[in-house]
């Protein structure tokens, strides 16, 4: 639909936040520096065969030592907002308050926050971006245990207390979907548990309760004094039905969104609360058919449902790609998160694919997803907390990253349409990522950065790619004003 995809000149609302994002394990290094405890990603990346080429985050971008340089990169971009995460074990080495706090870790994050603020950049802090203390995995089995709720709340409360005078935007968890399905399902992410369909759901159950507990702690103890906001960041790809005239496919497409996003959004962002009905129904049906006495999806009590509903101040969204879904009944006898969904996913042949196998450029998907969130989750303020593109590692590195430039041009323009044409309340856009970093099980073989990082050089030099000047223009113009040369650029490219 050419009209749908047409480039639309225009500016974003005043005060719109332009941002970039990173995460502790992916950029910091200093994996065992000055008292930091071991995380499950330290353990996982040190385990042979888990990460491509045996890459680790031991040094990564060395932001533990080079955070001032990072801030200068943001300043050169004209950024006023930056999202990063705290390493739980750099603050509490064994994950518990009783185990003692590591003052060096507290000092490091105070330095980062102060450096940002001194340069006019507002920090957004993620408490959990996948690097669980290994001690909590060893002692309790990690997120499958409800014991972690209190430990997470203690950690969050300490962070609010220590940094909350300067940090006003908090994310409790980054992408619980990935934590549960990859960490405790496929085993493709730390801690590498392969128990799809059981531990996957137990993990989500604990994370939702932990999020709510931390939100209530902030709401009761800190909000009146600090005046900040606390929420969660959910990942979701947009989904189209394979045959839009086939009800079963249309229902399957929504079921896909429930298993991706509704799993966490329905309990937190709807007044009804609890897991989405479509998820509860099908997992119960599958569980009984497999001989279980009850559903493999844990149940919240009525009190928990009420306590979890409404635990948000905004909607944090990570969006990258889209998919096409067909209804497909699975009769698998083994508990499995994927066969629980009775669907199969595919993509359109014309969609450009990034270096990351799961990532395709489908700009109009973000507009439809934003509209869906507005309609289904109480029209929240939406902070896009990640959106980005990857190219493969190369020698010499790819600096003319036209793929990224096209991706950002298309997606940012669709966000503008969602705001201007669909009335979606989007407050921020965040490019993932400020610089190339440790891309989890793919190590450094996939590059998401606006800046290239040379991981063979001990100084980890950062070099701007072509898309830096593009993103800098978008920020300076607060969008795409009519006649800006970026419009010409796009017309030529598109
Ligand atoms: O097949 S397994 O189950 O064994 C592992 C599947 C893992 N994928 C990894 C990429 N992730 C995209 C969102 O991941 C996000 O986007 C960025 C780019 O990936 C990451 O760098 C960020 O840290 C993360 O927030 C979706 C899940």
Short mmCIF file of C-alpha atoms in Angstrom, two decimals, residues 237-420:
data_model
loop_
_atom_site.label_atom_id
_atom_site.label_comp_id
_atom_site.label_asym_id
_atom_site.label_seq_id
_atom_site.Cartn_x
_atom_site.Cartn_y
_atom_site.Cartn_z
CA UNK A 237 6.94 -8.02 17.38
CA UNK A 238 3.88 -6.98 15.36
CA UNK A 239 1.89 -9.92 13.97
CA UNK A 240 -0.34 -10.15 10.88
CA UNK A 241 -2.65 -13.09 10.11
CA UNK A 242 -1.52 -15.16 7.11
CA UNK A 243 -5.05 -15.11 5.73
CA UNK A 244 -6.91 -12.05 7.05
CA UNK A 245 -10.18 -13.56 5.81
CA UNK A 246 -9.68 -16.74 7.83
CA UNK A 247 -10.99 -16.24 11.40
CA UNK A 248 -8.67 -18.96 12.76
CA UNK A 249 -5.63 -17.04 11.46
CA UNK A 250 -6.92 -13.72 12.77
CA UNK A 251 -7.44 -15.29 16.21
CA UNK A 252 -4.00 -16.93 16.01
CA UNK A 253 -2.39 -13.55 15.27
CA UNK A 254 -3.88 -12.09 18.42
CA UNK A 255 -2.94 -15.21 20.38
CA UNK A 256 0.64 -14.61 19.25
CA UNK A 257 0.50 -11.07 20.67
CA UNK A 258 -0.91 -12.46 23.94
CA UNK A 259 1.96 -14.94 24.30
CA UNK A 260 4.51 -12.24 23.40
CA UNK A 261 3.17 -9.22 25.26
CA UNK A 262 -0.22 -9.93 26.89
CA UNK A 263 1.49 -12.47 29.17
CA UNK A 264 2.94 -9.51 31.08
CA UNK A 265 0.85 -6.56 29.85
CA UNK A 266 -2.56 -8.04 30.75
CA UNK A 267 -1.75 -8.53 34.46
CA UNK A 268 -0.09 -5.10 34.78
CA UNK A 269 -1.81 -2.74 32.30
CA UNK A 270 -5.46 -3.88 32.29
CA UNK A 271 -7.96 -3.18 35.09
CA UNK A 272 -9.13 -6.81 34.83
CA UNK A 273 -5.57 -8.01 35.45
CA UNK A 274 -4.47 -11.68 35.56
CA UNK A 275 -2.98 -13.57 32.61
CA UNK A 276 -4.78 -13.03 29.27
CA UNK A 277 -7.79 -15.39 28.89
CA UNK A 278 -6.49 -16.75 25.53
CA UNK A 279 -3.25 -17.81 27.25
CA UNK A 280 -4.98 -19.33 30.30
CA UNK A 281 -7.48 -21.29 28.22
CA UNK A 282 -5.09 -22.88 25.76
CA UNK A 283 -2.37 -23.77 28.29
CA UNK A 284 -4.98 -25.40 30.57
CA UNK A 285 -6.38 -27.38 27.63
CA UNK A 286 -2.89 -28.50 26.57
CA UNK A 287 -1.87 -29.36 30.15
CA UNK A 288 -4.94 -31.56 30.76
CA UNK A 289 -4.48 -33.25 27.37
CA UNK A 290 -0.90 -34.04 28.41
CA UNK A 291 -2.07 -35.68 31.62
CA UNK A 292 -1.34 -32.87 34.07
CA UNK A 293 -3.86 -32.41 36.91
CA UNK A 294 -3.81 -28.64 36.52
CA UNK A 295 -2.54 -25.96 34.15
CA UNK A 296 1.22 -25.54 33.73
CA UNK A 297 0.55 -21.81 33.88
CA UNK A 298 0.74 -20.81 37.58
CA UNK A 299 -2.30 -19.04 39.04
CA UNK A 300 -2.42 -15.70 40.79
CA UNK A 301 -4.64 -15.36 43.85
CA UNK A 302 -7.41 -12.77 43.69
CA UNK A 303 -5.34 -10.56 46.02
CA UNK A 304 -2.29 -10.85 43.75
CA UNK A 305 -4.35 -10.00 40.66
CA UNK A 306 -5.59 -6.84 42.35
CA UNK A 307 -2.15 -5.92 43.66
CA UNK A 308 -0.43 -6.39 40.28
CA UNK A 309 -3.02 -4.56 38.15
CA UNK A 310 -2.09 -0.91 37.64
CA UNK A 311 1.58 -1.22 38.72
CA UNK A 312 2.84 1.10 35.99
CA UNK A 313 3.47 4.76 35.21
CA UNK A 314 4.20 4.33 31.48
CA UNK A 315 4.52 1.51 28.94
CA UNK A 316 8.13 0.60 28.06
CA UNK A 317 8.28 -1.00 24.59
CA UNK A 318 11.13 -2.74 22.78
CA UNK A 319 10.16 -3.34 19.15
CA UNK A 320 12.30 -4.60 16.31
CA UNK A 321 10.43 -6.72 13.83
CA UNK A 322 7.17 -8.26 12.62
CA UNK A 323 5.80 -11.68 11.69
CA UNK A 324 2.98 -13.44 9.87
CA UNK A 325 1.03 -16.14 11.68
CA UNK A 326 -1.11 -19.14 10.70
CA UNK A 327 -3.34 -21.15 13.01
CA UNK A 328 -1.81 -24.61 13.40
CA UNK A 329 -2.95 -27.12 16.00
CA UNK A 330 -0.03 -28.88 17.69
CA UNK A 331 -0.62 -32.25 19.28
CA UNK A 332 2.79 -32.39 20.95
CA UNK A 333 2.78 -34.42 24.15
CA UNK A 334 5.79 -32.63 25.66
CA UNK A 335 5.14 -29.37 27.55
CA UNK A 336 6.45 -26.62 25.30
CA UNK A 337 5.90 -22.86 25.24
CA UNK A 338 5.80 -22.87 21.45
CA UNK A 339 3.43 -25.77 20.84
CA UNK A 340 1.18 -24.35 23.57
CA UNK A 341 0.38 -21.54 21.12
CA UNK A 342 -1.08 -23.61 18.23
CA UNK A 343 0.40 -21.37 15.57
CA UNK A 344 3.26 -21.13 13.14
CA UNK A 345 5.13 -17.97 12.20
CA UNK A 346 6.62 -16.84 8.93
CA UNK A 347 7.78 -13.63 7.23
CA UNK A 348 7.10 -11.98 3.86
CA UNK A 349 9.73 -12.66 1.20
CA UNK A 350 10.15 -8.94 0.45
CA UNK A 351 11.10 -7.99 4.01
CA UNK A 352 14.82 -7.05 4.26
CA UNK A 353 16.63 -9.19 6.87
CA UNK A 354 19.29 -7.90 9.26
CA UNK A 355 22.38 -9.79 10.38
CA UNK A 356 20.22 -11.08 13.26
CA UNK A 357 18.13 -14.00 12.00
CA UNK A 358 14.96 -12.85 13.80
CA UNK A 359 15.16 -9.22 12.63
CA UNK A 360 13.37 -7.90 9.51
CA UNK A 361 12.69 -4.30 8.48
CA UNK A 362 8.89 -3.79 8.52
CA UNK A 363 8.43 -0.12 9.46
CA UNK A 364 4.62 -0.08 9.34
CA UNK A 365 4.60 -2.85 11.98
CA UNK A 366 5.62 -0.43 14.72
CA UNK A 367 2.70 1.87 13.91
CA UNK A 368 0.18 -0.97 14.15
CA UNK A 369 1.73 -2.22 17.39
CA UNK A 370 1.61 1.27 18.94
CA UNK A 371 -2.07 1.56 17.98
CA UNK A 372 -2.74 -1.92 19.44
CA UNK A 373 -1.14 -0.94 22.76
CA UNK A 374 -3.14 2.28 22.88
CA UNK A 375 -6.37 0.36 22.32
CA UNK A 376 -5.73 -2.63 24.58
CA UNK A 377 -3.74 -1.31 27.52
CA UNK A 378 -5.46 1.83 28.69
CA UNK A 379 -3.90 4.33 26.30
CA UNK A 380 -0.67 4.62 28.33
CA UNK A 381 2.25 6.97 27.76
CA UNK A 382 4.55 4.82 25.64
CA UNK A 383 8.33 5.05 25.86
CA UNK A 384 9.95 3.18 22.98
CA UNK A 385 12.95 1.91 24.94
CA UNK A 386 14.63 -0.04 22.09
CA UNK A 387 14.48 -0.17 18.30
CA UNK A 388 17.43 -1.04 16.08
CA UNK A 389 19.13 -2.92 13.27
CA UNK A 390 22.17 -5.18 13.04
CA UNK A 391 24.86 -5.79 10.48
CA UNK A 392 27.45 -8.52 10.68
CA UNK A 393 30.90 -8.01 12.14
CA UNK A 394 33.36 -7.18 9.33
CA UNK A 395 37.02 -6.32 8.91
CA UNK A 396 37.30 -3.45 8.22
CA UNK A 397 34.07 -2.68 10.09
CA UNK A 398 30.98 -1.51 8.19
CA UNK A 399 30.68 2.27 8.76
CA UNK A 400 28.40 3.04 5.81
CA UNK A 401 25.47 1.42 7.57
CA UNK A 402 22.77 2.22 5.03
CA UNK A 403 20.69 -0.70 6.32
CA UNK A 404 20.51 0.92 9.74
CA UNK A 405 19.87 4.35 8.22
CA UNK A 406 16.94 3.06 6.15
CA UNK A 407 15.60 1.10 9.13
CA UNK A 408 15.66 4.14 11.42
CA UNK A 409 14.23 6.44 8.77
CA UNK A 410 11.32 4.09 8.18
CA UNK A 411 10.57 3.20 11.81
CA UNK A 412 10.92 6.73 13.18
CA UNK A 413 8.60 8.00 10.45
CA UNK A 414 5.98 5.37 11.34
CA UNK A 415 6.21 6.44 15.00
CA UNK A 416 5.48 9.98 13.82
CA UNK A 417 2.38 8.72 11.97
CA UNK A 418 1.23 6.83 15.09
CA UNK A 419 1.42 10.09 17.05
CA UNK A 420 -0.01 12.44 14.40
#
